XYZ file of C-alpha atoms in Angstrom:
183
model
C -16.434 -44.492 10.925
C -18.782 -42.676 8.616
C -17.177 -41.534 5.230
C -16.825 -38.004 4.268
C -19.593 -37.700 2.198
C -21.766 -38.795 5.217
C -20.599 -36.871 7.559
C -20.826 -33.915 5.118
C -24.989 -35.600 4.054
C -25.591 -35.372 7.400
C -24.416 -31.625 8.309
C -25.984 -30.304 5.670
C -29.513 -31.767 6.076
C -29.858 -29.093 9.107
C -29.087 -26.348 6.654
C -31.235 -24.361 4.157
C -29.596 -23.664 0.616
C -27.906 -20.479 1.254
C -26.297 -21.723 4.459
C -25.100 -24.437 2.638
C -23.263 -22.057 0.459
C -21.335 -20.630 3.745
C -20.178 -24.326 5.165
C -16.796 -25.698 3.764
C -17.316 -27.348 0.414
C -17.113 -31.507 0.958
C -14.552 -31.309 -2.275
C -11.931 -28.738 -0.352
C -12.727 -30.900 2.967
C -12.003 -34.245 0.768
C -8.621 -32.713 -0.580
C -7.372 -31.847 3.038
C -8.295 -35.220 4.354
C -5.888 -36.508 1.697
C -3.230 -33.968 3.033
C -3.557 -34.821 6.270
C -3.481 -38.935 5.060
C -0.263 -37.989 3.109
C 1.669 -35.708 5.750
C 0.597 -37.090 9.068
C 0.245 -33.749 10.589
C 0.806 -33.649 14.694
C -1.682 -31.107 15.061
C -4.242 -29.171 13.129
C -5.928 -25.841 13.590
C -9.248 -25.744 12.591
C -9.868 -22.130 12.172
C -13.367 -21.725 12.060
C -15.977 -24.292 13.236
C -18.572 -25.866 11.038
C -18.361 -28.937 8.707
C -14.679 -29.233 8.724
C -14.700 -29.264 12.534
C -16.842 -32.450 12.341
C -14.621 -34.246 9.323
C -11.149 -33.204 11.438
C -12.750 -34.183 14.474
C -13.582 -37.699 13.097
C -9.649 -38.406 11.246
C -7.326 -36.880 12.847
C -6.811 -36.677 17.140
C -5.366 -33.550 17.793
C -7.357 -30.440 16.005
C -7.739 -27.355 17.793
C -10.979 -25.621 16.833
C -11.538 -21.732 17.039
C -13.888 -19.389 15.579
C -15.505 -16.295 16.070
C -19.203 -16.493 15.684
C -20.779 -18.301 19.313
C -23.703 -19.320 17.050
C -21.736 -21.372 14.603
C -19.596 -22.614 17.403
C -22.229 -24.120 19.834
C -24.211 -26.174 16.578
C -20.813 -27.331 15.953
C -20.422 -28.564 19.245
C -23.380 -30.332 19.241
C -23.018 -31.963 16.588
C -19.648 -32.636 17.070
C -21.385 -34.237 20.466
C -23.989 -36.307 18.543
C -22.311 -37.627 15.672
C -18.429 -38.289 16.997
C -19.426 -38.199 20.754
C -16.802 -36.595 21.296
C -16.715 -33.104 23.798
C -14.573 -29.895 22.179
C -14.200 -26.651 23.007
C -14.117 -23.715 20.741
C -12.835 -20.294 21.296
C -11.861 -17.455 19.686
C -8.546 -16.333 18.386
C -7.279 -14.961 21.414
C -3.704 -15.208 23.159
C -3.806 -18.631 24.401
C -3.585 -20.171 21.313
C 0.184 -18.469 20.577
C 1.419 -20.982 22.969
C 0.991 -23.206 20.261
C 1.936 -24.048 17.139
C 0.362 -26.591 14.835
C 1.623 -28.301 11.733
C -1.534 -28.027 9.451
C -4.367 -25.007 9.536
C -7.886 -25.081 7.726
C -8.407 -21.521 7.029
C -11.813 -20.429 7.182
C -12.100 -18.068 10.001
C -15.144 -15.511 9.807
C -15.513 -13.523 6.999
C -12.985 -12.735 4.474
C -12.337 -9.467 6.132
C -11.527 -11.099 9.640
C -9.625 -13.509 7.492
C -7.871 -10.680 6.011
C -7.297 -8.951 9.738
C -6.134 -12.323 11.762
C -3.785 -13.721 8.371
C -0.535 -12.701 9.661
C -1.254 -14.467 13.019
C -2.913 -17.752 11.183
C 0.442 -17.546 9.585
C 2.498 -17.653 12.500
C 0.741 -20.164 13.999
C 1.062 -22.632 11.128
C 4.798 -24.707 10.735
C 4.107 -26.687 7.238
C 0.716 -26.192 5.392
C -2.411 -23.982 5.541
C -5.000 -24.780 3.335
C -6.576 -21.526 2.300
C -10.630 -21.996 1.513
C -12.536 -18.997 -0.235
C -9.308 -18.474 -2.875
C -12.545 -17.537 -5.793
C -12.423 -14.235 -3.773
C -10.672 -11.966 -5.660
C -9.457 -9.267 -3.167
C -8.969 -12.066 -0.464
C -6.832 -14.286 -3.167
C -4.888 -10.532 -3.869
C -4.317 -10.189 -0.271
C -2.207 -13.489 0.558
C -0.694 -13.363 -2.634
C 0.543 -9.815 -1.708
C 1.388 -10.900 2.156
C 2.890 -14.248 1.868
C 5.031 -13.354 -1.205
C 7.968 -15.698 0.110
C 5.600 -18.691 0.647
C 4.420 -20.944 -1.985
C 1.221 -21.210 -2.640
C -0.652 -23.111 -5.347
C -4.055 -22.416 -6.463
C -6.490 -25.450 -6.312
C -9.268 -24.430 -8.720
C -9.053 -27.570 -10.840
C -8.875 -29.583 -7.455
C -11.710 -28.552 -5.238
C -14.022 -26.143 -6.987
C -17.212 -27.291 -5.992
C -20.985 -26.077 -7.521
C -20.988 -23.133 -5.967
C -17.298 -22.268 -8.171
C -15.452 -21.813 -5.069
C -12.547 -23.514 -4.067
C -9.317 -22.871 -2.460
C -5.108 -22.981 -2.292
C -2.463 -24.287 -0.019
C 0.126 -22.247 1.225
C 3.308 -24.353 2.402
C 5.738 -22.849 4.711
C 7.803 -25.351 5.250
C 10.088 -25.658 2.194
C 11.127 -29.250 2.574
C 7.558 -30.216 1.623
C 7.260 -28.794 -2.103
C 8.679 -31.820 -3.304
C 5.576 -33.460 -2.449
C 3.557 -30.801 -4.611
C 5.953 -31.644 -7.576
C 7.888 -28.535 -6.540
């Protein structure tokens, strides 16, 4: 299997420099892949499709991938197709995914606005851990802190800010797993 950094080489090269500024930063994607290594997650939501679709895709069996933009999700497809060649299927948010519930969500979905808009549902969604990308945004960072007040959730700026100074948190829901933070 390709490493990371491959897979994330090889995304990118079909993307000018200001779309490269709207995929998931390889340093958040890198962190998460260590999550995922250290929790052993049943099933992950990838809320919106893109790079992280392709690096979930490749390490970990059972990701569910939505999104709301039909552009993003049919070059994600592809190359989902070409490089894992693997088939997925991505849809919106919509009510067949509340028959589920998955223990670890990438949250990237839209813009921060629909982030803002579909948060509570992410949230219900989500058992154990959400990793939370876009946290540099000040009145989306305001928002969860203000809506998920009896959640922890630790800021990752050291961890994963990446050249374009964003980078994210992780929310955990599940209280038995702040021990692992040093918690």
């Amino acid at each position: 299997m390709e490493t990371l950094q491959q897979l994330a080489n090889e995304y990118l090269k079909n993307f000018d420099a200001g779309q490269k500024a709207m995929a998931a930063s390889p340093k958040s994607l890198e962190y998460c892949v260590g999550l995922l290594e250290k929790f052993r997650p049943a099933t992950v939501l990838d809320a919106g499709s893109g790079l992280s679709s392709l690096v979930f895709h490749a390490v970990h069996e059972k990701v569910t991938t939505i999104d709301d933009n039909g552009h993003w999700s049919e070059k994600t497809v592809g190359i989902i197709q070409s490089r894992l060649n693997k088939t997925i299927g991505i849809t919106p948010l919509n009510d067949d995914i509340f028959a589920q519930r998955f223990d670890f969500t990438f949250y990237d979905y839209g813009d921060i606005e629909t982030r803002i808009y579909c948060f509570k549902t992410i949230l219900a969604l989500t058992n154990d851990l959400i990793y939370l990308d876009d946290f540099h945004v000040g009145f989306y960072r305001d928002y969860i802190y203000s809506r998920a007040k009896r959640f922890t959730i630790i800021d990752l700026e050291e961890a994963t800010k990446d050249e374009f100074g964003r980078y994210g948190a992780v929310l955990i829901k599940n209280p038995a797993l702040k021990a692992a933070f040093g918690l």
